[in-house]
Tab-separated table of C-alpha atoms in Angstrom:
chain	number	residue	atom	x	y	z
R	164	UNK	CA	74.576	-16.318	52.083
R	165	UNK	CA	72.147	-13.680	51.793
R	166	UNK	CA	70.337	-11.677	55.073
R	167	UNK	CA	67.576	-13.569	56.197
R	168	UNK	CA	64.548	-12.214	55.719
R	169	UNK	CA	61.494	-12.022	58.194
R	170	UNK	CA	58.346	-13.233	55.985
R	171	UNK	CA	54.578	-12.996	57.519
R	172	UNK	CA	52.298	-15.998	56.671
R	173	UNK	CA	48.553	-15.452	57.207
R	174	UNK	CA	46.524	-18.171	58.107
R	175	UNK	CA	43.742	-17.750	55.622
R	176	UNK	CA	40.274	-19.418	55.978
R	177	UNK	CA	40.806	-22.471	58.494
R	178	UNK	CA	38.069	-24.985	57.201
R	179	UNK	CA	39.963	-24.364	53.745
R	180	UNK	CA	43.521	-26.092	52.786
R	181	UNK	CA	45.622	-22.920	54.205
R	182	UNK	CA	47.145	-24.753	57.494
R	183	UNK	CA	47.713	-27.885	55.205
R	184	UNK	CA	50.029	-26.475	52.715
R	185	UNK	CA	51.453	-23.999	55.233
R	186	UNK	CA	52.918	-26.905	57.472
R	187	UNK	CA	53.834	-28.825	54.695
R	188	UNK	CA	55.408	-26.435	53.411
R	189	UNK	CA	57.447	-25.539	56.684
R	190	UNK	CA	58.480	-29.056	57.071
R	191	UNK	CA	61.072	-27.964	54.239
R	192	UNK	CA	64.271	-27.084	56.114
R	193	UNK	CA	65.465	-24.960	53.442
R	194	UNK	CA	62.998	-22.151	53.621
R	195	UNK	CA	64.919	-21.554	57.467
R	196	UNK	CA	68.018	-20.776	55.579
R	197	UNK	CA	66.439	-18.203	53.499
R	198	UNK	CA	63.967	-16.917	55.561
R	199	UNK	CA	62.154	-16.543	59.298
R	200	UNK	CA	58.329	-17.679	58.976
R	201	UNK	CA	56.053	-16.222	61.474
R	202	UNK	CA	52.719	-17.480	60.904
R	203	UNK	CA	49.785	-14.892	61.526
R	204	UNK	CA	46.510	-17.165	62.940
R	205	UNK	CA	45.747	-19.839	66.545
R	206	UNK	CA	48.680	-21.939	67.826
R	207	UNK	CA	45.849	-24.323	68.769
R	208	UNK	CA	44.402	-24.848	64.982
R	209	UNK	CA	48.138	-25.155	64.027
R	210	UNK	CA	48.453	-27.669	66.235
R	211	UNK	CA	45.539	-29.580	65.711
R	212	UNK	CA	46.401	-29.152	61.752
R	213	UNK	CA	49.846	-30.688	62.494
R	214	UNK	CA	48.286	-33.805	64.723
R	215	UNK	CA	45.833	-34.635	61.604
R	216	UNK	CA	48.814	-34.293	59.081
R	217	UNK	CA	50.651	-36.387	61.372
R	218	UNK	CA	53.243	-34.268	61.056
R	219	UNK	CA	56.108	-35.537	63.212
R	220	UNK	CA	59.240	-33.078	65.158
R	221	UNK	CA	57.497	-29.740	63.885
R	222	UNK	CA	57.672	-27.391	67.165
R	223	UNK	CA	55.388	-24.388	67.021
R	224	UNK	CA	56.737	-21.466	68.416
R	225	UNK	CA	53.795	-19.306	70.506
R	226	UNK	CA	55.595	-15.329	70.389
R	227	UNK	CA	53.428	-11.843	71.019
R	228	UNK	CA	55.649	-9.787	68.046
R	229	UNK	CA	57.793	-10.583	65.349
R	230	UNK	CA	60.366	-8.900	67.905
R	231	UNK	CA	60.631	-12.512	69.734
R	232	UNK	CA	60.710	-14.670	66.450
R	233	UNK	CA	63.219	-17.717	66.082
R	234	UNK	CA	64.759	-17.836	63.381
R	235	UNK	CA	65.105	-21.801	63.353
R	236	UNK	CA	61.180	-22.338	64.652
R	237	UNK	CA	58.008	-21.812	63.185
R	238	UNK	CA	56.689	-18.787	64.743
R	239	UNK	CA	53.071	-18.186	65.171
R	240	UNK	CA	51.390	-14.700	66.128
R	241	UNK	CA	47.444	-15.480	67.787
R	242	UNK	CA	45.345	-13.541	66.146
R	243	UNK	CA	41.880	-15.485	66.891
R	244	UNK	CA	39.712	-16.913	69.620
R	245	UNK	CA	41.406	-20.227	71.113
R	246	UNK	CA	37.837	-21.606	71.091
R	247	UNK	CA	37.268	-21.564	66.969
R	248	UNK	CA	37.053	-25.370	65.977
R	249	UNK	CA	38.060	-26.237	62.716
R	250	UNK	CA	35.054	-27.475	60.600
R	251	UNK	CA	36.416	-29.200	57.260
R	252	UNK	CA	35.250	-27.839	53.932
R	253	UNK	CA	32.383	-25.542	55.842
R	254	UNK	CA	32.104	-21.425	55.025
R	255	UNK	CA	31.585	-19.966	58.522
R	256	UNK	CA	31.054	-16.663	59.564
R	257	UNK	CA	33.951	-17.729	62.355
R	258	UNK	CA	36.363	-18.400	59.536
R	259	UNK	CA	36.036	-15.194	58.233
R	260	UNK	CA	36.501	-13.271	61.262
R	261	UNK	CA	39.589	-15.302	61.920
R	262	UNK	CA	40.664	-15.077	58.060
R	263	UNK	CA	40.709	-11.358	58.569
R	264	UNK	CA	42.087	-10.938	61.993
R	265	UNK	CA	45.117	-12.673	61.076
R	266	UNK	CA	44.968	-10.731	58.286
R	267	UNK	CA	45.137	-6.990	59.349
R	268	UNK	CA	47.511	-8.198	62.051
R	269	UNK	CA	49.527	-9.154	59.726
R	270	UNK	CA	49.092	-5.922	57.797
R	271	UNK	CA	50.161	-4.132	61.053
R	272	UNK	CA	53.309	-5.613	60.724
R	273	UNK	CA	54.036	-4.481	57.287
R	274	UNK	CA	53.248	-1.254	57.710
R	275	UNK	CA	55.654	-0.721	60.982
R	276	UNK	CA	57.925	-3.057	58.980
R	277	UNK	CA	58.537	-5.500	61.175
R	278	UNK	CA	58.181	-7.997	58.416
R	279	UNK	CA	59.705	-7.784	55.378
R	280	UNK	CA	57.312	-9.832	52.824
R	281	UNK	CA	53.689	-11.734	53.073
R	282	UNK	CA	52.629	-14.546	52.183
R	283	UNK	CA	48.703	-15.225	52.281
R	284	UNK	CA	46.790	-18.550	52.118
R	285	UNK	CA	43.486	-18.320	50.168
R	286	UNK	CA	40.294	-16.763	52.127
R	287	UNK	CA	36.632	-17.380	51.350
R	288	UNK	CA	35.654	-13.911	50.026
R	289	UNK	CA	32.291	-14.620	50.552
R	290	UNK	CA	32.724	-15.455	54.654
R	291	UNK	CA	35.223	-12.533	55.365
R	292	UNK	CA	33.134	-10.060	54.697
R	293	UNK	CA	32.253	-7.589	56.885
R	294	UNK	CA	32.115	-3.795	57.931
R	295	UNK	CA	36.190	-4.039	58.517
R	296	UNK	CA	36.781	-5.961	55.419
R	297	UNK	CA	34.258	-5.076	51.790
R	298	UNK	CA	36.795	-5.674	49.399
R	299	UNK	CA	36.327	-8.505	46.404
R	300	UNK	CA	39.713	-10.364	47.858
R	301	UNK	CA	43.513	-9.545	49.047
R	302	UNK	CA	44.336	-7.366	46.096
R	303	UNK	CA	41.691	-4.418	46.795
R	304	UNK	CA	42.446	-4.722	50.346
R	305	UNK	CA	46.125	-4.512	49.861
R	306	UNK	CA	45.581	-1.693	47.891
R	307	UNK	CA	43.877	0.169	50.094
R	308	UNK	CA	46.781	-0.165	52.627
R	309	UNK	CA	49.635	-0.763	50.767
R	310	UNK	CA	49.138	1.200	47.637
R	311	UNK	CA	51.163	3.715	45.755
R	312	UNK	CA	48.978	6.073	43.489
R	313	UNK	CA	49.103	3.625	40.705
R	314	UNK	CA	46.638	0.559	40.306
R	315	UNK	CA	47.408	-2.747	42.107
R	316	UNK	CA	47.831	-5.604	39.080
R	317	UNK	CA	47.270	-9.404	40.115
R	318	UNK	CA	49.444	-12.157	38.058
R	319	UNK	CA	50.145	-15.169	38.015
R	320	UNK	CA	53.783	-16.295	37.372
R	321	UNK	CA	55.303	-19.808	37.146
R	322	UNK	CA	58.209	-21.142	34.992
R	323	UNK	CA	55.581	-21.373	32.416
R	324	UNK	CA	54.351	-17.851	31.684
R	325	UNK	CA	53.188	-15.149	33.741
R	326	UNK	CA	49.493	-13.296	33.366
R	327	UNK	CA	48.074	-10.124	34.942
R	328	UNK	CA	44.736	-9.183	34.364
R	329	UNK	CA	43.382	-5.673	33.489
R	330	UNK	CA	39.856	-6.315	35.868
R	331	UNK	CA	40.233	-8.459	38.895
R	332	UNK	CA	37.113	-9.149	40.765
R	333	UNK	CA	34.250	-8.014	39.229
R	334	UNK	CA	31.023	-9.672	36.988
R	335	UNK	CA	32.030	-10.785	33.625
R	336	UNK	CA	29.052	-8.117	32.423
R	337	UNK	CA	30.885	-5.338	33.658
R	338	UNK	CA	34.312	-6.247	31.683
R	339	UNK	CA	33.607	-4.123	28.938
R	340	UNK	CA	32.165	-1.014	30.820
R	341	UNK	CA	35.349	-0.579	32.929
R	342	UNK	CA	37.766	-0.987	29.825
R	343	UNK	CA	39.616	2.243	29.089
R	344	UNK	CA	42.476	3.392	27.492
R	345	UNK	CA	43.590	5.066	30.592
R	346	UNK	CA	43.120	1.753	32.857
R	347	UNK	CA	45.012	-0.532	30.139
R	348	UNK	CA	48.244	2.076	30.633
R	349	UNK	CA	48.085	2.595	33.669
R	350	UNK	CA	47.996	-1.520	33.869
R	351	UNK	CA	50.965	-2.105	31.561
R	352	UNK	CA	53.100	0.805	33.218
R	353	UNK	CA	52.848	-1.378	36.195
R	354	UNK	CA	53.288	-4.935	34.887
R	355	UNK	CA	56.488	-3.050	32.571
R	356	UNK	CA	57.872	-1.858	35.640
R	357	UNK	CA	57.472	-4.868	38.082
R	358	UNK	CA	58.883	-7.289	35.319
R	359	UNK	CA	61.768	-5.409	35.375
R	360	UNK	CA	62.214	-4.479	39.215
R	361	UNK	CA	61.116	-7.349	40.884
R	362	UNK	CA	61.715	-9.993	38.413
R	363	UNK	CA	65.365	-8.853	36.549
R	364	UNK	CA	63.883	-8.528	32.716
R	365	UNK	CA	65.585	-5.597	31.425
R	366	UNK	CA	63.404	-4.708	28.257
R	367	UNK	CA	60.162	-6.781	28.758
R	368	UNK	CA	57.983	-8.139	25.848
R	369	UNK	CA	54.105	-7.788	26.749
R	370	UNK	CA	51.440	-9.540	24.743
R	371	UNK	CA	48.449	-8.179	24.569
R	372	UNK	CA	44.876	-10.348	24.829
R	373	UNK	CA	41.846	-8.671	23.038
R	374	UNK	CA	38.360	-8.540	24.799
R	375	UNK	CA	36.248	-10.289	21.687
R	376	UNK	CA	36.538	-14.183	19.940
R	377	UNK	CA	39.204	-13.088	17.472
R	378	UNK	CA	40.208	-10.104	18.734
R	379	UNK	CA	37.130	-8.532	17.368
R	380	UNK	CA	37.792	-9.380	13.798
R	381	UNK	CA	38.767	-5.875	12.738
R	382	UNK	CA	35.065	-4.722	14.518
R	383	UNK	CA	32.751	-7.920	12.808
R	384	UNK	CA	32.686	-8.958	16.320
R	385	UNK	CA	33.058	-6.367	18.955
R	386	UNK	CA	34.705	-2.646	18.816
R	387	UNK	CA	36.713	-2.463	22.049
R	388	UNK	CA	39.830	-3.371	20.357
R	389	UNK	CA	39.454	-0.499	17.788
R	390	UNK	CA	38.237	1.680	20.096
R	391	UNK	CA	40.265	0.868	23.496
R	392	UNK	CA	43.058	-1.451	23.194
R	393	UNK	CA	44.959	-0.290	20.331
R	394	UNK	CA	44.698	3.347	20.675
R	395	UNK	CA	46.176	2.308	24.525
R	396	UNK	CA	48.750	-0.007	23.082
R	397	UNK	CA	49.654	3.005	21.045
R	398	UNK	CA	50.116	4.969	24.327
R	399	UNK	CA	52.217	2.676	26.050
R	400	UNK	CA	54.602	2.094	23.484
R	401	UNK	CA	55.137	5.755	23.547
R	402	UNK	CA	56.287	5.316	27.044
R	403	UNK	CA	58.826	2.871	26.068
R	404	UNK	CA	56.825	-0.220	26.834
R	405	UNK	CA	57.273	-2.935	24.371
R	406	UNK	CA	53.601	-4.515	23.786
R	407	UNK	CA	52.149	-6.584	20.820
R	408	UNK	CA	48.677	-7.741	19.866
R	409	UNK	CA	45.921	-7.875	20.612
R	410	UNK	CA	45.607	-11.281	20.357
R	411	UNK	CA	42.902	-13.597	20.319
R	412	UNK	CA	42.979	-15.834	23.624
R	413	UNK	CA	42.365	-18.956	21.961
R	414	UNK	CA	44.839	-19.316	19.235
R	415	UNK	CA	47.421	-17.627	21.479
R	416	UNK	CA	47.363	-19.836	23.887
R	417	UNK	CA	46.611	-22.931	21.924
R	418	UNK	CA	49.675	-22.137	19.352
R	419	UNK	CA	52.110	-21.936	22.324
R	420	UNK	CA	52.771	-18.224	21.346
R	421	UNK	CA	52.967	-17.343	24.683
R	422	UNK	CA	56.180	-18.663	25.327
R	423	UNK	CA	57.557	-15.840	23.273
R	424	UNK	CA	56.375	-13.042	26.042
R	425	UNK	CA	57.510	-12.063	29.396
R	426	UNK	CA	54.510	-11.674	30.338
R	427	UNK	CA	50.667	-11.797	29.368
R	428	UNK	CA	48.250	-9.293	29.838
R	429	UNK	CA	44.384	-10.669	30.185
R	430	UNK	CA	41.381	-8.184	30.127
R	431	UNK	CA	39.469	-9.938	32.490
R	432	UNK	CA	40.054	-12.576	35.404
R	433	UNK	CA	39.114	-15.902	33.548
R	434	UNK	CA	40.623	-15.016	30.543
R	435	UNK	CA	44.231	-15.304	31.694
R	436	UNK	CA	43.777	-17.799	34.920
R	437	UNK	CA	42.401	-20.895	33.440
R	438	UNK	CA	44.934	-21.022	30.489
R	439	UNK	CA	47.716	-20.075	32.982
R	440	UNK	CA	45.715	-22.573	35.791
R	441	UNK	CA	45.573	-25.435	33.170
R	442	UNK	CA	48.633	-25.611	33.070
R	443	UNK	CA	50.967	-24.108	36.007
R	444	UNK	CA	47.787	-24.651	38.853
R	445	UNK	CA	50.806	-26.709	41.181
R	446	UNK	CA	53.403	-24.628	40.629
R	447	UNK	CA	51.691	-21.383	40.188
R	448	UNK	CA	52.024	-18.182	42.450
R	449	UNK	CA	50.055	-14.907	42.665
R	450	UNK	CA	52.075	-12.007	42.844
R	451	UNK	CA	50.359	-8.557	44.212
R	452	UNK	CA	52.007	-5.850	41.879
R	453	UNK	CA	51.817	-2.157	42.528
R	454	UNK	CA	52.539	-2.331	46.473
R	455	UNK	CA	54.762	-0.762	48.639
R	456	UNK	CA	55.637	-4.017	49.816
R	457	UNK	CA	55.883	-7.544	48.781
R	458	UNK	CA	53.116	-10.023	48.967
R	459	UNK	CA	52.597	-13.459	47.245
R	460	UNK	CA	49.878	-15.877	47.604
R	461	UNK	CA	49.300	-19.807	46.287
R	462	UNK	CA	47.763	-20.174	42.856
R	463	UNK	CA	44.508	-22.011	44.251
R	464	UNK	CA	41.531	-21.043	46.829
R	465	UNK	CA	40.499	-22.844	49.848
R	466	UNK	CA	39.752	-25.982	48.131
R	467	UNK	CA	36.942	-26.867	50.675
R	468	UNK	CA	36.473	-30.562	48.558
R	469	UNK	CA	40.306	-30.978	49.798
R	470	UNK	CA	40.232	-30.344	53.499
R	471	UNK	CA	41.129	-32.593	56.111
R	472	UNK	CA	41.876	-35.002	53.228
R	473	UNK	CA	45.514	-34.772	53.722
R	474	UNK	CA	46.084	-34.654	49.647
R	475	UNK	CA	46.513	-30.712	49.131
R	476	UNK	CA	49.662	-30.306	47.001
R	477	UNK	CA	51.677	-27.495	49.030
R	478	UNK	CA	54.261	-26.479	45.520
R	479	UNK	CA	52.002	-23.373	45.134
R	480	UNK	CA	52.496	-22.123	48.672
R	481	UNK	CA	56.048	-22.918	48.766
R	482	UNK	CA	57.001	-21.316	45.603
R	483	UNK	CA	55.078	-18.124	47.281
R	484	UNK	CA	57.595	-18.399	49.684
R	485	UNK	CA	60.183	-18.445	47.421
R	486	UNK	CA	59.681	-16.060	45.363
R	487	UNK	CA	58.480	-13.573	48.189
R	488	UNK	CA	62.163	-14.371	49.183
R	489	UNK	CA	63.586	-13.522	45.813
R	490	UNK	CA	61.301	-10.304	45.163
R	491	UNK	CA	62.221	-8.511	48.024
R	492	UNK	CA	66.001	-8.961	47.697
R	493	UNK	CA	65.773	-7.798	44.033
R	494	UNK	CA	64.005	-4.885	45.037
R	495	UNK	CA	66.381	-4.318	48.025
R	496	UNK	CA	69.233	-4.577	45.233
R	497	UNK	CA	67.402	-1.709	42.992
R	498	UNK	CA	67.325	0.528	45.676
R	499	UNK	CA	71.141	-0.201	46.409
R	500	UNK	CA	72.151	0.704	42.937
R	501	UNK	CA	70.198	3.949	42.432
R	502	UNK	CA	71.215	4.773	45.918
R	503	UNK	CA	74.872	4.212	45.003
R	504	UNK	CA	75.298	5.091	40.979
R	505	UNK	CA	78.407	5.168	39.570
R	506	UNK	CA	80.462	8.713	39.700
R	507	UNK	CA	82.983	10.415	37.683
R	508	UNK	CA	86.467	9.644	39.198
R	509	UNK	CA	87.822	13.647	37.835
R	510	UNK	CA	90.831	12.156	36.877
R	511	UNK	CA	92.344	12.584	33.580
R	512	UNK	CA	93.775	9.901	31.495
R	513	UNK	CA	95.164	10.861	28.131
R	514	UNK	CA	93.963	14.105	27.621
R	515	UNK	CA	90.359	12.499	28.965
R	516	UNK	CA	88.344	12.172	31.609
R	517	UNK	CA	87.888	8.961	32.909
């Protein structure tokens, strides 16, 4: 069996459905035999999460650092004020204090790698913001701590197809402004390169959305194909990266095309995530790529109109966990191989080297 790994679980916004599909999701015994969860947020919300769940034998295991974590227990860092009470379906100022408390913590952790992977439940990013914290969600902040020259990427992966987006956060209106040639690379370079590091594809097939209805229609409908998306296609494929398209959204989703691709690359946030929502939202996982470190999240948001309910699905968090699990170890296995490559032996065998 494989080492076990040491994976950090933030708590997220409380009044949201984080502590719901986090305990669920713990009440799997598996995820003990692949990994040690140490949960980044209040022993006493956990525990008032796991009375309303009725979640029965589920021990909660209070440590100070990831130093004291049990491997067979939940483990739970706190992070917060004891005195925070959980208010169902509510944005509070509270919850975003404690959203990003557990948060940096957590962060801490990575960067004196103490933890190996993270795993974050969704935040408000309305709530959490703050002078500590004036980012448009986890990727920018990530980013910021975790990043390595290149441009963070956000997709979403599931059995079903996998999408990264070109802009993350920002107004529809602005889409077009921040389209370059140079972003759309610099994107592909790093969805090329994390399809085939973190997720085994040797040569990866990209598709390619366009911006306009129809892909601009040749310019009848909008120019930033002509003008920005091809001429960056071009690029890429110059660095080896096998992209097609662009394509227009609609059809290519519609005519099942997309089950041809490794992956799917969306100009714009909406534009990949409610095709790829529609129909992987369960099962669905966000993966952070372009980090020094590994960090997966749940396909959904707080889903305030679910809280307290007891009817959040917990898949999405669980296959975060899973596939934090199986990132890391493919990345630990790169690093094995180019630290180990294959030498000459100097012996001769007829008349040849070996």
């Amino acid at each position: 069996m494989e080492d076990k790994i040491i994976i950090g679980i933030t708590q997220g916004d409380i009044n949201g459905i984080g502590y719901e599909v986090i305990l669920k999701s713990l009440t799997d015994n598996h995820i003990f035999d692949l990994c040690t969860p140490v949960i980044y947020g209040s022993s006493k919300i956990a525990a008032f999460y796991r009375k309303q769940l009725d979640i029965q034998n589920m021990n909660l295991n209070v440590i100070n650092s990831v130093s004291e974590a049990n491997p067979k227990r939940i483990n739970i860092i706190n992070c917060c004020d004891d005195e925070m009470k959980v208010e169902f379906g509510r944005s509070t100022r509270e919850a975003g204090q404690a959203a990003f408390l557990a948060l940096e913590r957590a962060c801490e952790d990575l960067q004196n790698q103490s933890l190996h992977a993270l795993v974050t439940a969704p935040i408000n990013k309305k709530n959490i913001q703050s002078d500590d914290f004036h980012f448009p969600g986890h990727t920018e902040y990530l980013q910021e701590k975790f990043g390595t020259g290149k441009d963070a990427v956000m997709m979403l992966a599931s059995d079903i197809m996998r999408v990264a987006v070109v802009t993350g956060h920002i107004p529809v209106k602005d889409v077009s402004a921040a389209l370059s040639e140079e972003l759309i690379v610099g994107k592909l370079a790093v969805l090329n390169e994390a399809l085939m590091q973190d997720f085994g594809i040797n040569k990866p097939r990209i598709a390619v959305l366009g911006l306009n209805p129809h892909a601009g229609d040749e310019g009848v409908i909008g120019t930033e194909e002509e003008t920005i998306i091809i001429p960056a296609m071009k690029k890429a494929a110059e660095l080896g990266i096998v992209c097609t398209g662009p394509y227009p959204a609609d059809g290519f989703f519609g005519s099942d095309k997309f089950k041809s691709f490794d992956a799917i690359l969306a100009m714009y946030h909406d534009q990949g995530l409610i095709p790829f929502k529609a129909l992987s939202m369960e099962n669905g996982v966000n993966v952070t790529m372009g980090l020094s470190v590994v960090r997966t999240s749940p396909a959904h948001g707080t889903a305030y109109d679910l809280a307290g309910k007891n009817t959040a699905s917990e898949q999405s968090f669980l296959q975060a966990l899973y596939m934090a699990h199986d990132i890391y170890h493919k990345r630990q296995q790169e690093i094995a191989i180019h630290a180990n490559p294959l030498k000459p032996s100097g012996k001769v065998c007829n008349g040849k080297d070996e």
